[in-house]
Tab-separated table of C-alpha atoms in Angstrom:
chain	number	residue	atom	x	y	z
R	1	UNK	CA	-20.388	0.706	18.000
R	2	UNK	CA	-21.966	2.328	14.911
R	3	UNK	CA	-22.530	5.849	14.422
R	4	UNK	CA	-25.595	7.613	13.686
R	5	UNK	CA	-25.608	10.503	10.671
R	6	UNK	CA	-28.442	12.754	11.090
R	7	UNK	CA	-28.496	13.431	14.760
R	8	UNK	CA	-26.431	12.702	18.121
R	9	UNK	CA	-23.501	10.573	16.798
R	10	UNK	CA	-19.873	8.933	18.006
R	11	UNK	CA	-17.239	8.756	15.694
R	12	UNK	CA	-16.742	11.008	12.336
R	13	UNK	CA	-18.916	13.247	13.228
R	14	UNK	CA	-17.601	13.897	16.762
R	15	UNK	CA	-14.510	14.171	15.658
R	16	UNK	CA	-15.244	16.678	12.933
R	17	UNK	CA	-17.628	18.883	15.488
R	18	UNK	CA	-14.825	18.881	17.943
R	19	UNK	CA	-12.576	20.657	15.362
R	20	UNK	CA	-15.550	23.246	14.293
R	21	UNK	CA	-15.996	21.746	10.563
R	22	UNK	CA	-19.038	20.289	8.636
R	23	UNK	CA	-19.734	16.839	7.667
R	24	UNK	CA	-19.873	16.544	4.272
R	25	UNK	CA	-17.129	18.870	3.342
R	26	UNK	CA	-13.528	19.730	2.764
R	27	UNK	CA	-11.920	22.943	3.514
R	28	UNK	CA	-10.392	24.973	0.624
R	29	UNK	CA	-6.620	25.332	0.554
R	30	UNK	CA	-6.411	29.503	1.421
R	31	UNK	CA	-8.754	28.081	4.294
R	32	UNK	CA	-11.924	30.565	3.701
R	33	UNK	CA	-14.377	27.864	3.975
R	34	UNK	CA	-15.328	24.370	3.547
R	35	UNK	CA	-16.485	23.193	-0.628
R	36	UNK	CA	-19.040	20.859	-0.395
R	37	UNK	CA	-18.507	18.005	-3.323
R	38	UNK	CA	-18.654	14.376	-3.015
R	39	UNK	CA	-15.397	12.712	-4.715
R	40	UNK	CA	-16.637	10.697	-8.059
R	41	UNK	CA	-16.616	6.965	-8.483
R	42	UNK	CA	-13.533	6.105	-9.953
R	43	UNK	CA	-13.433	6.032	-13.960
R	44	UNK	CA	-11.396	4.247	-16.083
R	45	UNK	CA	-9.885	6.740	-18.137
R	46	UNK	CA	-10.440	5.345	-21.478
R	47	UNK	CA	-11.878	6.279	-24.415
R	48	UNK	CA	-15.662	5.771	-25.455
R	49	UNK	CA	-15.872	2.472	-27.512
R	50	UNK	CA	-16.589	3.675	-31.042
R	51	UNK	CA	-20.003	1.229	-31.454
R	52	UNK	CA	-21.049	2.640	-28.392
R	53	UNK	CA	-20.458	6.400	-30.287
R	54	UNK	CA	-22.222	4.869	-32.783
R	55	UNK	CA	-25.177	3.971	-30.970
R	56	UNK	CA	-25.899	7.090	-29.205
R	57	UNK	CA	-25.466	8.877	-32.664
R	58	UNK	CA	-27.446	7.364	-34.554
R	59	UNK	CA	-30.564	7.953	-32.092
R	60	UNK	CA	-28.917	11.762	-31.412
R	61	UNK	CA	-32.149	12.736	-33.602
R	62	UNK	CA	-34.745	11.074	-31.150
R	63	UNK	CA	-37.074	13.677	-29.357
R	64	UNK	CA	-39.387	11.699	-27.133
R	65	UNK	CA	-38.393	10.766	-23.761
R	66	UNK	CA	-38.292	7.552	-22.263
R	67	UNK	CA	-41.018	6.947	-19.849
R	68	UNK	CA	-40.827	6.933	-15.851
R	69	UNK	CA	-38.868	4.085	-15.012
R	70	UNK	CA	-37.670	3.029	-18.632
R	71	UNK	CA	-39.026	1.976	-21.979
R	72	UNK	CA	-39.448	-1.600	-23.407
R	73	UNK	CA	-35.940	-2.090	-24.827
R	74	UNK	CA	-33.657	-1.165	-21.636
R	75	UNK	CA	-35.895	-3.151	-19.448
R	76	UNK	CA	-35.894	-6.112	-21.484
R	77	UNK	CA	-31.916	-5.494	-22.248
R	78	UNK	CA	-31.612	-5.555	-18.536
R	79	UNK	CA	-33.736	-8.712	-17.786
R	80	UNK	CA	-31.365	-10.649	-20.180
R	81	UNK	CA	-28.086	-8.939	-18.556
R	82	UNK	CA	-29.679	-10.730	-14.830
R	83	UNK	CA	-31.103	-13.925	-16.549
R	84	UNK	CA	-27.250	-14.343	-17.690
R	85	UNK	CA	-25.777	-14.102	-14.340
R	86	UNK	CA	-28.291	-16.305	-12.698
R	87	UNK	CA	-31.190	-14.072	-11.947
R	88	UNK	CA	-34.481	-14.174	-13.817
R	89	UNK	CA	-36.547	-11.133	-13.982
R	90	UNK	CA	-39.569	-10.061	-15.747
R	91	UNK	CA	-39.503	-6.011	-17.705
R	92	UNK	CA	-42.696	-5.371	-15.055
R	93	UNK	CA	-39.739	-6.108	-12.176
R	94	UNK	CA	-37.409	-3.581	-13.540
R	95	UNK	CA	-36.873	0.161	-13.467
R	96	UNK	CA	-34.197	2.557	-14.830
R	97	UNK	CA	-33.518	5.954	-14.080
R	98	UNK	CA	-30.638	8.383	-14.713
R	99	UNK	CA	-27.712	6.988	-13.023
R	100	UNK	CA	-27.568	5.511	-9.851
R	101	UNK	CA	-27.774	8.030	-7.108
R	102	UNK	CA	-31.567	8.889	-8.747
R	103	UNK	CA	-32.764	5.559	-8.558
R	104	UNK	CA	-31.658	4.962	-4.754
R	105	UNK	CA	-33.233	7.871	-3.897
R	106	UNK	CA	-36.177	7.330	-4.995
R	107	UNK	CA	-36.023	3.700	-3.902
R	108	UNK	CA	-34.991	4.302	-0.590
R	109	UNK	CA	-37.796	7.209	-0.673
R	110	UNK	CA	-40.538	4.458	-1.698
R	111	UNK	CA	-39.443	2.345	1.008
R	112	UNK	CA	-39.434	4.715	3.883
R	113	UNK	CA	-37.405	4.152	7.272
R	114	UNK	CA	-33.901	4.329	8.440
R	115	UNK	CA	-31.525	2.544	6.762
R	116	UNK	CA	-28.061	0.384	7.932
R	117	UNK	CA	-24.862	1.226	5.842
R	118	UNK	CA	-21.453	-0.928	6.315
R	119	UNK	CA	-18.716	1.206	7.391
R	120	UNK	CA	-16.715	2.585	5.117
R	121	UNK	CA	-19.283	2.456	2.432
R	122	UNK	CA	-19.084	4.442	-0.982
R	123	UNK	CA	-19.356	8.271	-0.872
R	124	UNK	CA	-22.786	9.193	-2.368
R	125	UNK	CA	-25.225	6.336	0.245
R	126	UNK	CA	-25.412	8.525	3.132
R	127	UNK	CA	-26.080	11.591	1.296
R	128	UNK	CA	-28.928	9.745	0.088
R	129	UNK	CA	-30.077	9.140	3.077
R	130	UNK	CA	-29.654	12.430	4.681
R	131	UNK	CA	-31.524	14.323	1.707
R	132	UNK	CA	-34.983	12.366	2.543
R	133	UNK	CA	-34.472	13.196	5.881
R	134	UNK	CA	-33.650	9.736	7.146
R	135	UNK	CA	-30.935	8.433	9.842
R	136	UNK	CA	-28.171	5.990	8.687
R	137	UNK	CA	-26.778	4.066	10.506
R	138	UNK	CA	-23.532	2.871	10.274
R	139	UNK	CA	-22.373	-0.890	11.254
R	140	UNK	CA	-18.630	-2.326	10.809
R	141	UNK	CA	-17.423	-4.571	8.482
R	142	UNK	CA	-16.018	-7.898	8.699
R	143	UNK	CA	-11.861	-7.712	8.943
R	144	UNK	CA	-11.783	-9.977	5.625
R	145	UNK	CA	-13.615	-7.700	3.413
R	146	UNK	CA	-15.791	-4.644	2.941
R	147	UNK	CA	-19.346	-3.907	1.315
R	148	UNK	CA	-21.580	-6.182	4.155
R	149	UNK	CA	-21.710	-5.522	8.016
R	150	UNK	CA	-20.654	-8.349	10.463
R	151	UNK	CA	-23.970	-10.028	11.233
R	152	UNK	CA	-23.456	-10.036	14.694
R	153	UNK	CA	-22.616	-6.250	14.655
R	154	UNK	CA	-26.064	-5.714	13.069
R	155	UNK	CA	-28.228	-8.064	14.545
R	156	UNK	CA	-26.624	-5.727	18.093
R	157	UNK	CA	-27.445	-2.194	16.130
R	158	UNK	CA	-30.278	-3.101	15.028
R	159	UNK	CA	-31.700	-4.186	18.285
R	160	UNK	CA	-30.305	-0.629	20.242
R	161	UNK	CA	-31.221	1.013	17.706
R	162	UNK	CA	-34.854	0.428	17.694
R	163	UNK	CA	-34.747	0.275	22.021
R	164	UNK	CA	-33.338	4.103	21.251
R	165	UNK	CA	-37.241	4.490	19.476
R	166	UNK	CA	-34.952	4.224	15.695
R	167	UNK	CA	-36.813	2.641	12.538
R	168	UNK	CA	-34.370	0.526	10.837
R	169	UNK	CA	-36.055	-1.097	7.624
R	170	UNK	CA	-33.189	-1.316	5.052
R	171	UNK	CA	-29.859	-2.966	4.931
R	172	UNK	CA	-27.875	-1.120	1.840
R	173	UNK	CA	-25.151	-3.038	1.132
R	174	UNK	CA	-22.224	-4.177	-2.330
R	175	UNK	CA	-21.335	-7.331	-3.320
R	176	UNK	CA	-17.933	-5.697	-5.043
R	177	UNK	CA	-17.389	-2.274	-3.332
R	178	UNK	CA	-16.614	1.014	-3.422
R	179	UNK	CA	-14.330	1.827	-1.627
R	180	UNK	CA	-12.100	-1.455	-0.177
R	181	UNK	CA	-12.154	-2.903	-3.616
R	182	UNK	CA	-13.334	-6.322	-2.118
R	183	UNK	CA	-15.592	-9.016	-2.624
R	184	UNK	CA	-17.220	-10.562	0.116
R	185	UNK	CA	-17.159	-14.371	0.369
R	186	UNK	CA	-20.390	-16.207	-0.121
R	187	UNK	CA	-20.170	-17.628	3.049
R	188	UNK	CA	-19.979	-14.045	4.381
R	189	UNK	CA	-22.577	-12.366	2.366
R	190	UNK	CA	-25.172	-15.518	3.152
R	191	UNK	CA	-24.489	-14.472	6.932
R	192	UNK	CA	-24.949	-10.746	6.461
R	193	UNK	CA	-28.310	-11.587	4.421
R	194	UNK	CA	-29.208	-14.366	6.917
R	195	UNK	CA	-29.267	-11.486	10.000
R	196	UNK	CA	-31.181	-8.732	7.859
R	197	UNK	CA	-33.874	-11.197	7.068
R	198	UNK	CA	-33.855	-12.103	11.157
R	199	UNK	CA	-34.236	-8.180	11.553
R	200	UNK	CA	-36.724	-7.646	8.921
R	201	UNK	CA	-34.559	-5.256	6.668
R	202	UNK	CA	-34.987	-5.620	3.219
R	203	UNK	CA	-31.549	-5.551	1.439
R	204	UNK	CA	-30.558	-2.921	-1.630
R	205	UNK	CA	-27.861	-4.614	-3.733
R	206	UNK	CA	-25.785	-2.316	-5.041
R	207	UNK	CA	-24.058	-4.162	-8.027
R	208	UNK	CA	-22.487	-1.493	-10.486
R	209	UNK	CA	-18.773	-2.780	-9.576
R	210	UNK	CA	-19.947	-6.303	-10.158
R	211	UNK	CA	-18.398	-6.822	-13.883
R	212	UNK	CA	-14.985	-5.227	-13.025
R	213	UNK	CA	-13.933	-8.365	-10.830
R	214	UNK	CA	-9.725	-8.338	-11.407
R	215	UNK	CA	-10.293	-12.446	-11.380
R	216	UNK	CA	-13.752	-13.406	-13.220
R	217	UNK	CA	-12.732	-16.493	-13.166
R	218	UNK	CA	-11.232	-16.998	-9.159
R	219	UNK	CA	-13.525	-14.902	-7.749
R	220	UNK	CA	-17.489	-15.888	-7.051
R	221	UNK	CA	-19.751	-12.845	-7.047
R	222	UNK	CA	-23.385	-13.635	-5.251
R	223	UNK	CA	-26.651	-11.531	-5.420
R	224	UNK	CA	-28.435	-11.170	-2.069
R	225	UNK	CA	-31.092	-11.631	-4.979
R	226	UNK	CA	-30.004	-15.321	-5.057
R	227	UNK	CA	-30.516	-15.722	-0.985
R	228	UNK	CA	-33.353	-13.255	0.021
R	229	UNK	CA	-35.615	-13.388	-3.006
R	230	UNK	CA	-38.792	-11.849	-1.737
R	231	UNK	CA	-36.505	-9.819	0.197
R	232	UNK	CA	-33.971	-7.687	-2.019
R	233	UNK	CA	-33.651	-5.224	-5.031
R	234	UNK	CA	-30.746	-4.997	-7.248
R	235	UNK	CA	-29.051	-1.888	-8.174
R	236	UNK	CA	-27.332	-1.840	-11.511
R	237	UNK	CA	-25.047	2.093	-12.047
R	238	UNK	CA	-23.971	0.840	-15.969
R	239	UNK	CA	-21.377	3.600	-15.481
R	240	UNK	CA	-19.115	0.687	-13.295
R	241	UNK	CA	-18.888	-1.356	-16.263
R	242	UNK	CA	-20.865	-0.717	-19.179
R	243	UNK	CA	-20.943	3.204	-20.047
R	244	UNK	CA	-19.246	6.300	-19.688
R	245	UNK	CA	-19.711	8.523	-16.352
R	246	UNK	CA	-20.844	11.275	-18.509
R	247	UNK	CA	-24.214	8.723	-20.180
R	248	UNK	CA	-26.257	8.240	-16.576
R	249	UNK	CA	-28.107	5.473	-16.809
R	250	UNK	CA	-28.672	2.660	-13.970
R	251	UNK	CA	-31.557	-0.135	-13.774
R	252	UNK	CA	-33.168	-1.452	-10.656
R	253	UNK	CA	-34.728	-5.282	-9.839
R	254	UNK	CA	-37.803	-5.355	-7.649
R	255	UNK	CA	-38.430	-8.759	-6.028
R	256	UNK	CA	-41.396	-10.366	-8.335
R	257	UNK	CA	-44.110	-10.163	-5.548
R	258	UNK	CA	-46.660	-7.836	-4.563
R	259	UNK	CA	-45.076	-6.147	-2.434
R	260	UNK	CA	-42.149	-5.905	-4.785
R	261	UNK	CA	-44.775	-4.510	-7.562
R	262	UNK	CA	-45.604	-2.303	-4.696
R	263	UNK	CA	-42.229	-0.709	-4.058
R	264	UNK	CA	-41.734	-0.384	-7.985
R	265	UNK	CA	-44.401	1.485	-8.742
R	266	UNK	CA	-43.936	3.853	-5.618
R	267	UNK	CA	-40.349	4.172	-6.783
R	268	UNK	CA	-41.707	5.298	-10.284
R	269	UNK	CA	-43.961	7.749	-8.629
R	270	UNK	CA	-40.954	9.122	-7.340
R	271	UNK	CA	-38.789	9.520	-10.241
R	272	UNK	CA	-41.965	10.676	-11.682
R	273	UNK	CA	-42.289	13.790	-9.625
R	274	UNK	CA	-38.626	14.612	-9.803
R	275	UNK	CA	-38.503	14.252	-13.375
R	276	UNK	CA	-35.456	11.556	-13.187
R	277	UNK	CA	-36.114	10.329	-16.547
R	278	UNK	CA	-33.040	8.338	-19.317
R	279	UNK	CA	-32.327	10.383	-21.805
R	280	UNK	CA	-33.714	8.402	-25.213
R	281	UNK	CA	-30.339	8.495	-26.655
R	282	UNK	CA	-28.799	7.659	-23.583
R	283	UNK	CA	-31.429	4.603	-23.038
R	284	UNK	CA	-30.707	3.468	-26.541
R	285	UNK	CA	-26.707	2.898	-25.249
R	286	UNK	CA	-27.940	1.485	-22.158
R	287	UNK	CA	-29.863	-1.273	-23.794
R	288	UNK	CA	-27.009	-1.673	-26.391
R	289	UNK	CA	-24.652	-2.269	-23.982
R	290	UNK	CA	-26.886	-4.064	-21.289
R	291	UNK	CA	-26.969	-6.705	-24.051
R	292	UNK	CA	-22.776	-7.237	-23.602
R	293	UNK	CA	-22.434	-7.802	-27.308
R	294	UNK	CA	-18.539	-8.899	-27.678
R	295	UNK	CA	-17.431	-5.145	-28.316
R	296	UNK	CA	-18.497	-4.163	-24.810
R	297	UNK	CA	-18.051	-7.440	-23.284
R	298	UNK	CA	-14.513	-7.538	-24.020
R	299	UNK	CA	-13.643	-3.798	-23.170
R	300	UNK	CA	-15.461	-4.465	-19.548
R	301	UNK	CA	-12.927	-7.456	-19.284
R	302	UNK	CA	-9.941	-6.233	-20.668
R	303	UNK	CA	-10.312	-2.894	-18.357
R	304	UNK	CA	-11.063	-4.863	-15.706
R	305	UNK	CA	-7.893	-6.982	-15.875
R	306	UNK	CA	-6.148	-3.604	-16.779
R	307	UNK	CA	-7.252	-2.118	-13.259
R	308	UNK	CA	-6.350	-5.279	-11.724
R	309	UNK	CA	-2.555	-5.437	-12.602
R	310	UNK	CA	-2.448	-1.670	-11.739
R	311	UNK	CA	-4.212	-2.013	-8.577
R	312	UNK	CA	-2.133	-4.914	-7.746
R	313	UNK	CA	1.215	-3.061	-8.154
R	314	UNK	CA	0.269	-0.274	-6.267
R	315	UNK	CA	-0.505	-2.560	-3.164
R	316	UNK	CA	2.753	-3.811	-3.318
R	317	UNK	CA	4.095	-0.221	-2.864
R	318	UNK	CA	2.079	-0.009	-0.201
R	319	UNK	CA	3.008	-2.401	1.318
R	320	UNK	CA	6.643	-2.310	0.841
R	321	UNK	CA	6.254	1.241	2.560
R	322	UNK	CA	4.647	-0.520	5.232
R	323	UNK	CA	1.040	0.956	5.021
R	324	UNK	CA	-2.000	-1.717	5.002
R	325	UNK	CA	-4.352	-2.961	2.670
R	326	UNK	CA	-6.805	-5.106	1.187
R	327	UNK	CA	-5.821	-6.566	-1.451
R	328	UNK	CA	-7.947	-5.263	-4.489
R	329	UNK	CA	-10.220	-7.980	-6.526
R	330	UNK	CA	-12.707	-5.707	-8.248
R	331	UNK	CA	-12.954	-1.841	-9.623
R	332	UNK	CA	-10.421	1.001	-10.335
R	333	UNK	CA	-9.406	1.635	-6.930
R	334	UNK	CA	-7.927	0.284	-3.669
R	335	UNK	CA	-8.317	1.114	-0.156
R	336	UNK	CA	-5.170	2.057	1.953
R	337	UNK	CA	-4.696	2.445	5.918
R	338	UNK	CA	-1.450	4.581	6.055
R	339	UNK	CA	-2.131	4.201	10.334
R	340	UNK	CA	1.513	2.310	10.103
R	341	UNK	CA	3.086	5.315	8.642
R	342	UNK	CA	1.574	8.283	11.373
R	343	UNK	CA	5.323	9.348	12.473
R	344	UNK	CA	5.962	9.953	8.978
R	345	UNK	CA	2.934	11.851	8.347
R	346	UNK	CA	3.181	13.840	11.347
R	347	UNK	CA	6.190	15.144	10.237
R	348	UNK	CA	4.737	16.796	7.868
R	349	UNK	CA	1.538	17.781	9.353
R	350	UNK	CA	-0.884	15.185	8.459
R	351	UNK	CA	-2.566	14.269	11.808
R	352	UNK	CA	-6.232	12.574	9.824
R	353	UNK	CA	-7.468	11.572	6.809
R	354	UNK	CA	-8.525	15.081	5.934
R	355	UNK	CA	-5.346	16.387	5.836
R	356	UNK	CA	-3.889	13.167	4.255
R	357	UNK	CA	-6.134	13.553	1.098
R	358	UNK	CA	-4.547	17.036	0.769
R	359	UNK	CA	-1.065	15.608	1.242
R	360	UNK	CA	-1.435	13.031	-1.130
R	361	UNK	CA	-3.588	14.435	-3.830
R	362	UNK	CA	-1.050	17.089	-3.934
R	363	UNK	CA	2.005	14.904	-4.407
R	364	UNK	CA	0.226	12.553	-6.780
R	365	UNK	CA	-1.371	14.914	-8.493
R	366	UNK	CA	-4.653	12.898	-8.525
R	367	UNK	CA	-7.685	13.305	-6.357
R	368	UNK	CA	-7.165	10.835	-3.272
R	369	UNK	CA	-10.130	11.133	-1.549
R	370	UNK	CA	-9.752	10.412	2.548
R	371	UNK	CA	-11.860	7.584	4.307
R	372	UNK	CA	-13.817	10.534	6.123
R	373	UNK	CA	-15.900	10.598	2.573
R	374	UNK	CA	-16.831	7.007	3.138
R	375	UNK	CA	-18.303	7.349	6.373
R	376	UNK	CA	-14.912	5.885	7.885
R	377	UNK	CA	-13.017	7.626	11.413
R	378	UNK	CA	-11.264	10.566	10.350
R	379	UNK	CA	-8.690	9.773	12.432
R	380	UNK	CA	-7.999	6.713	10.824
R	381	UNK	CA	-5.763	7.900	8.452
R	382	UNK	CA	-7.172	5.681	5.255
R	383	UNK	CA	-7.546	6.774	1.713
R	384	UNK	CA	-8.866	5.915	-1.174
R	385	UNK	CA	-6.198	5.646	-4.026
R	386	UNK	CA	-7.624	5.452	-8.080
R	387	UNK	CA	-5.622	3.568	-10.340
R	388	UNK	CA	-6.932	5.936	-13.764
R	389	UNK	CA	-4.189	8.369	-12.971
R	390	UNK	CA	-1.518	5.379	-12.829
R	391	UNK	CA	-2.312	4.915	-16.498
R	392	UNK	CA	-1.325	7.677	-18.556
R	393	UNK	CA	-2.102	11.343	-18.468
R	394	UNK	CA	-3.827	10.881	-22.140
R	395	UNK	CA	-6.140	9.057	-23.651
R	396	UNK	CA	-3.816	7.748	-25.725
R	397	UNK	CA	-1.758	6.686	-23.208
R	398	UNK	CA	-4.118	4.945	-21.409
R	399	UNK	CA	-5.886	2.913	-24.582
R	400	UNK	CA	-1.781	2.000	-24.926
R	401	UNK	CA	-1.905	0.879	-21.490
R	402	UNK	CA	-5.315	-1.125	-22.328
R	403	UNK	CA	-3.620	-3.286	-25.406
R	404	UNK	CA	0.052	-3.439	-24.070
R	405	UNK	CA	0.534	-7.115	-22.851
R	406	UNK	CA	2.615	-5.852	-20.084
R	407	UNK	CA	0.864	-2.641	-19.338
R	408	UNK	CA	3.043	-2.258	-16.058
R	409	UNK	CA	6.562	-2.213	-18.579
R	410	UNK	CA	5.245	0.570	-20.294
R	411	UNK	CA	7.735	3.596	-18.780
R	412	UNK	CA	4.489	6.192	-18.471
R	413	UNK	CA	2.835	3.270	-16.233
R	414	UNK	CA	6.294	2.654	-14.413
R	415	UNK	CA	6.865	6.169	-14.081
R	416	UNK	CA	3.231	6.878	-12.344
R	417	UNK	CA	4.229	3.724	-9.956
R	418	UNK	CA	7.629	4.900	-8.830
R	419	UNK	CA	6.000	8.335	-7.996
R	420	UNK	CA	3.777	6.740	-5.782
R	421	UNK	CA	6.186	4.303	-4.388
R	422	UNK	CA	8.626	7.368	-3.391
R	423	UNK	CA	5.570	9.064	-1.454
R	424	UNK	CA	5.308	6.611	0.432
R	425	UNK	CA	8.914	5.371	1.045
R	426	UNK	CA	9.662	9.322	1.814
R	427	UNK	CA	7.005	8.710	4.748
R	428	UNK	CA	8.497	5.327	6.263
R	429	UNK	CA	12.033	6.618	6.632
C-alpha cells in the first residue's frame, strides 16, 4: 500500500506521529528539539579538476547574468551531452537552472497535480512536492532494484488514488538512484513507463547519477526519454557527475512538442519569478564540462570506478555481518537493511532507523543518513551508507585513493573498511 505525504497517511508518517515527532526532521542529541535539514547527495570527496578552476576563473570577471532558463552555450553544451547518449534535442527543448532541486520545482510547479514517487526515493523529491502544496504519493519498488515503482503497484495506486477524489499527473522517477545505488533493467523500466503512459502520468527522469555507473560497460542505462517521447522530461543535477556540489547548475529536456514547448516556457516563468537563475561563471563550467572534454570525461570515470570498488567492499562487510543489500552499480553510496541484525541493535538501543543513523554516524564518524529521509518505514531499520568518508579524511588522501591502482590496499582505505566491518561484526555477535 503506498503512503500519502501531505495529509492522512500509513506508514512513516504514522509511525513518526505515534511517537510525537515531525516528518521531516531529526531530533538533536541533548533532545531539545527536532533540526530540520535534509542529508546532502553524496559527494565524492575530491578535489576540483584544475581546467575546471580554470574555467570558472577566467569568466570570475563576468557581470551579466544568464537568462531564465539558460543562455546559448549551456543549452547547446547540453543538447550535445543527450545527442551523445542517444537523445536528440533542440536548445528551444532545454532549460537550466541552479541545481537540481530549483528546476524540479519549478517543473513540477508548471505541471500542476499530484505526483507518484518510488519508495525509498532520494531525500530532497518529496520536499518538493510538499512546498507547492501538492500530495505525493508513494508506490513500492520492484525487489530487484530501486528508482521505478512496480507497474502493477501503480497502475493499483493510481486507480485508488483518484476513486479517493486524488489528482495523480506525474510519475517522478531515476534511472540510477539515490539512494539503493541501482539501475533498473530495461525490461523493468519499459514496464514502469509502459503503466504511467496507461495512467496518463507524464514521467520526470531524474538522471544526475547516470554517468557514475560502477560498470559503463556491463551495465545498460535507458531514458524513459527513449520509450515515452512525447511523454517525459529529463533532469540533468551536473553536480552527480560533472561539477562540484558547491557550482549548482542542472539542465532540463522538454519533450519537442507543443505541449512540451508549453511546459518549458511555464517552467521558465517559474524560475523567472523566483529568480533561480546560473550564475554566468557557474554556466560557463557547466557548458565546459557538459561538453565531457577528456579532462572531465576521465575524472567522471575514474571516480566512478573509484566509488565502485569502495562501494563494493563495503557490501561485502555487510554482508559478512549478515545485514542485506543491493549490490551497488552506480553513485557514491549504497543502501543497507541492517533488519537481520535488530537483536544486536537492540542491545544497544537502536529500535528504527532514526536512532540507527545516530548509532552509526556516531561510530563511523560520517553522516549515515536513515531510510526515514527517503520516504522509507522507519521501522525498517535501513540506512544509507557514503563511500567519500571510506576514502581518506584529506583531500590528499582521497586524490591518492583516485590514482592508486589498488585503492582498497592503501592502509587509510583499509583502515576506514575495517572500522566499518567491526561495527557491524560488534552487532552480529
Amino acid at each position: 500500500m503506498a503512503d500519502r505525504v501531505g495529509g492522512t497517511g500509513t506508514g512513516t508518517g504514522t509511525e513518526r506521529g505515534r511517537r510525537g515527532e515531525v516528518p521531516g526532521t531529526q531530533r538533536t542529541a541533548e533532545g531539545r528539539g527536532p533540526v530540520r535539514y535534509g542529508p546532502p547527495a553524496p559527494q565524492p570527496g575530491l578535489p576540483v579538476l584544475p581546467e575546471l578552476t580554470a574555467v570558472i576563473a577566467a569568466a570570475a570577471e563576468r557581470s551579466a547574468p544568464e537568462p531564465p532558463g539558460g543562455g546559448e552555450s549551456v543549452r547547446e553544451a547540453a543538447c550535445r551531452h543527450w545527442g551523445r547518449r542517444g537523445l536528440p534535442t533542440a536548445p528551444e527543448n532545454v532549460a537550466a537552472g541552479p541545481g537540481a532541486p530549483a528546476l524540479l520545482l519549478a517543473l513540477l510547479g508548471a505541471y500542476g497535480g499530484d505526483v507518484m514517487l518510488p519508495r525509498p526515493c532520494p531525500a530532497w523529491w518529496t520536499p518538493q512536492v510538499r512546498l507547492l502544496g501538492r500530495r505525493a504519493y508513494h508506490v513500492p519498488t520492484p525487489a530487484e532494484c530501486g528508482g521505478i515503482p512496480d507497474p502493477y503497484a501503480l497502475l493499483e495506486t493510481v486507480r485508488r488514488v483518484r476513486a479517493e477524489g486524488g489528482d495523480p499527473r506525474v510519475l517522478l522517477l531515476s534511472v540510477a538512484d539515490d539512494p539503493t545505488a541501482t539501475v533498473p533493467p530495461p525490461e523493468m523500466l519499459r514496464e514502469a513507463c509502459e503503466a504511467a503512459g496507461d495512467a496518463g502520468l507524464f514521467v520526470v527522469s531524474d538522471e544526475s547519477w547516470r554517468d557514475t555507473v560502477h560498470r559503463p560497460h556491463d551495465t545498460l542505462v535507458l531514458s524513459p526519454a527513449e520509450m515515452l517521447p512525447d511523454q517525459a522530461a529529463v533532469l540533468l543535477d551536473l553536480s552527480g557527475a560533472l561539477l562540484p556540489a558547491g557550482w549548482p547548475a542542472a539542465v532540463a529536456r522538454f519533450p519537442g512538442t507543443p505541449r512540451g514547448t508549453w511546459l518549458r516556457a511555464r517552467t521558465l516563468d517559474i524560475l523567472t519569478a523566483t529568480g533561480a537563475l546560473v550564475a554566468g561563471p557557474v554556466a560557463g563550467a557547466a557548458a565546459y564540462a557538459l561538453d565531457e572534454p577528456d579532462a572531465v570525461a576521465g575524472r567522471a570515470y575514474a571516480a566512478a570506478a573509484l566509488h565502485g570498488a569502495v562501494a563494493a567492499a563495503a557490501h561485502r562487510e555487510l554482508l559478512a555481518a549478515g545485514a542485506l543489500a543491493r549490490p551497488p552499480q552506480a553513485g557514491r553510496h549504497l543502501y543497507a537493511d541492517l533488519s537481520p541484525l535488530r537483536a544486536g541493535l537492540a542491545r544497544h538501543g537502536v529500535r528504527d532507523a532514526m536512532e540507527l543513523e545516530d548509532y552509526l554516524g556516531g561510530r563511523l564518524g560520517a553522516p549515515t543518513p536513515g531510510g526515514q529521509r527517503f520516504a522509507d518505514e522507519l521501522g525498517a531499520l535501513r540506512v544509507r551508507l557514503s563511500t567519500g568518508p571510506l576514502l581518506g579524511a584529506s583531500p590528499q588522501e582521497r586524490l591518492a585513493a583516485l590514482t592508486a591502482p589498488d585503492p582498497l590496499g592503501l592502509p587509510h582505505v583499509r583502515r576506514s573498511l575495517d572500522l566499518l566491518g567491526s561495527v557491524l561484526a560488534a552487532l552480529s555477535s
